[in-house]
PDB file of C-alpha atoms in Angstrom:
ATOM      1  CA  UNK A  10     -15.933  -2.679   9.052  1.00  0.00           C
ATOM      2  CA  UNK A  11     -13.881  -3.294   5.947  1.00  0.00           C
ATOM      3  CA  UNK A  12     -10.161  -4.091   6.185  1.00  0.00           C
ATOM      4  CA  UNK A  13      -8.249  -3.252   2.986  1.00  0.00           C
ATOM      5  CA  UNK A  14      -4.837  -4.583   1.851  1.00  0.00           C
ATOM      6  CA  UNK A  15      -2.500  -3.117  -0.712  1.00  0.00           C
ATOM      7  CA  UNK A  16       1.033  -4.085  -1.877  1.00  0.00           C
ATOM      8  CA  UNK A  17       3.082  -1.319  -3.507  1.00  0.00           C
ATOM      9  CA  UNK A  18       6.260  -2.141  -5.388  1.00  0.00           C
ATOM     10  CA  UNK A  19       8.785  -0.281  -7.528  1.00  0.00           C
ATOM     11  CA  UNK A  20      12.312   0.935  -7.826  1.00  0.00           C
ATOM     12  CA  UNK A  21      14.000   1.848  -4.499  1.00  0.00           C
ATOM     13  CA  UNK A  22      13.910   5.620  -5.034  1.00  0.00           C
ATOM     14  CA  UNK A  23      12.422   8.797  -3.587  1.00  0.00           C
ATOM     15  CA  UNK A  24       9.279   8.388  -5.716  1.00  0.00           C
ATOM     16  CA  UNK A  25       8.514   5.079  -4.041  1.00  0.00           C
ATOM     17  CA  UNK A  26       9.114   6.586  -0.588  1.00  0.00           C
ATOM     18  CA  UNK A  27       6.773   9.461  -1.492  1.00  0.00           C
ATOM     19  CA  UNK A  28       4.049   7.016  -2.629  1.00  0.00           C
ATOM     20  CA  UNK A  29       4.249   5.191   0.689  1.00  0.00           C
ATOM     21  CA  UNK A  30       4.344   8.472   2.633  1.00  0.00           C
ATOM     22  CA  UNK A  31       1.230   9.734   0.820  1.00  0.00           C
ATOM     23  CA  UNK A  32      -0.700   6.507   1.657  1.00  0.00           C
ATOM     24  CA  UNK A  33       0.347   6.647   5.326  1.00  0.00           C
ATOM     25  CA  UNK A  34      -0.939  10.208   5.511  1.00  0.00           C
ATOM     26  CA  UNK A  35      -4.249   8.978   3.976  1.00  0.00           C
ATOM     27  CA  UNK A  36      -4.703   6.580   6.843  1.00  0.00           C
ATOM     28  CA  UNK A  37      -3.014   3.425   5.498  1.00  0.00           C
ATOM     29  CA  UNK A  38      -0.760   1.634   7.955  1.00  0.00           C
ATOM     30  CA  UNK A  39       2.450  -0.370   7.264  1.00  0.00           C
ATOM     31  CA  UNK A  40       1.831  -4.109   7.403  1.00  0.00           C
ATOM     32  CA  UNK A  41       5.127  -5.718   8.487  1.00  0.00           C
ATOM     33  CA  UNK A  42       8.428  -4.661   7.026  1.00  0.00           C
ATOM     34  CA  UNK A  43       9.360  -3.949   3.437  1.00  0.00           C
ATOM     35  CA  UNK A  44      10.693  -6.461   0.950  1.00  0.00           C
ATOM     36  CA  UNK A  45      13.709  -5.866  -1.279  1.00  0.00           C
ATOM     37  CA  UNK A  46      15.114  -7.722  -4.242  1.00  0.00           C
ATOM     38  CA  UNK A  47      17.726  -7.112  -6.930  1.00  0.00           C
ATOM     39  CA  UNK A  48      16.676  -7.673 -10.575  1.00  0.00           C
ATOM     40  CA  UNK A  49      20.187  -7.637 -11.989  1.00  0.00           C
ATOM     41  CA  UNK A  50      20.358  -3.933 -12.503  1.00  0.00           C
ATOM     42  CA  UNK A  51      18.545  -2.231  -9.668  1.00  0.00           C
ATOM     43  CA  UNK A  52      16.865  -2.788  -6.318  1.00  0.00           C
ATOM     44  CA  UNK A  53      13.124  -3.284  -6.309  1.00  0.00           C
ATOM     45  CA  UNK A  54      11.291  -2.642  -3.059  1.00  0.00           C
ATOM     46  CA  UNK A  55       7.774  -3.566  -1.887  1.00  0.00           C
ATOM     47  CA  UNK A  56       5.605  -2.546   1.071  1.00  0.00           C
ATOM     48  CA  UNK A  57       2.325  -4.005   2.215  1.00  0.00           C
ATOM     49  CA  UNK A  58      -0.268  -1.641   3.770  1.00  0.00           C
ATOM     50  CA  UNK A  59      -3.640  -2.091   5.406  1.00  0.00           C
ATOM     51  CA  UNK A  60      -6.519   0.248   6.243  1.00  0.00           C
ATOM     52  CA  UNK A  61      -9.694  -0.194   8.200  1.00  0.00           C
ATOM     53  CA  UNK A  62     -12.800   1.516   6.888  1.00  0.00           C
ATOM     54  CA  UNK A  63     -15.834   1.831   9.113  1.00  0.00           C
ATOM     55  CA  UNK A  64     -19.421   1.582   7.833  1.00  0.00           C
ATOM     56  CA  UNK A  65     -18.377  -0.316   4.688  1.00  0.00           C
ATOM     57  CA  UNK A  66     -18.556  -4.042   3.858  1.00  0.00           C
ATOM     58  CA  UNK A  67     -16.624  -6.158   1.436  1.00  0.00           C
ATOM     59  CA  UNK A  68     -17.800  -6.376  -2.113  1.00  0.00           C
ATOM     60  CA  UNK A  69     -15.956  -6.720  -5.443  1.00  0.00           C
ATOM     61  CA  UNK A  70     -14.594  -4.969  -7.281  1.00  0.00           C
ATOM     62  CA  UNK A  71     -13.015  -2.528  -4.840  1.00  0.00           C
ATOM     63  CA  UNK A  72     -11.282   0.612  -6.089  1.00  0.00           C
ATOM     64  CA  UNK A  73      -8.448   0.911  -3.561  1.00  0.00           C
ATOM     65  CA  UNK A  74      -7.458   4.318  -4.910  1.00  0.00           C
ATOM     66  CA  UNK A  75     -10.633   5.900  -3.462  1.00  0.00           C
ATOM     67  CA  UNK A  76      -9.370   5.204   0.059  1.00  0.00           C
TER      68      UNK A  76
END
């Protein structure tokens, strides 16, 4: 089994929420809570996600977008 990890970041807006929603619906799971910072003009949010893939083993490079 292969366990994948991704960290998605971007402006705190509906597009960010839709990216995370899309990944959740593709089988990714939230890994802990989100992070939030302020860069002087806007809020930047980040979310870690993980996914377990059966019948695959780790090798590099991994194209996470195919999962």
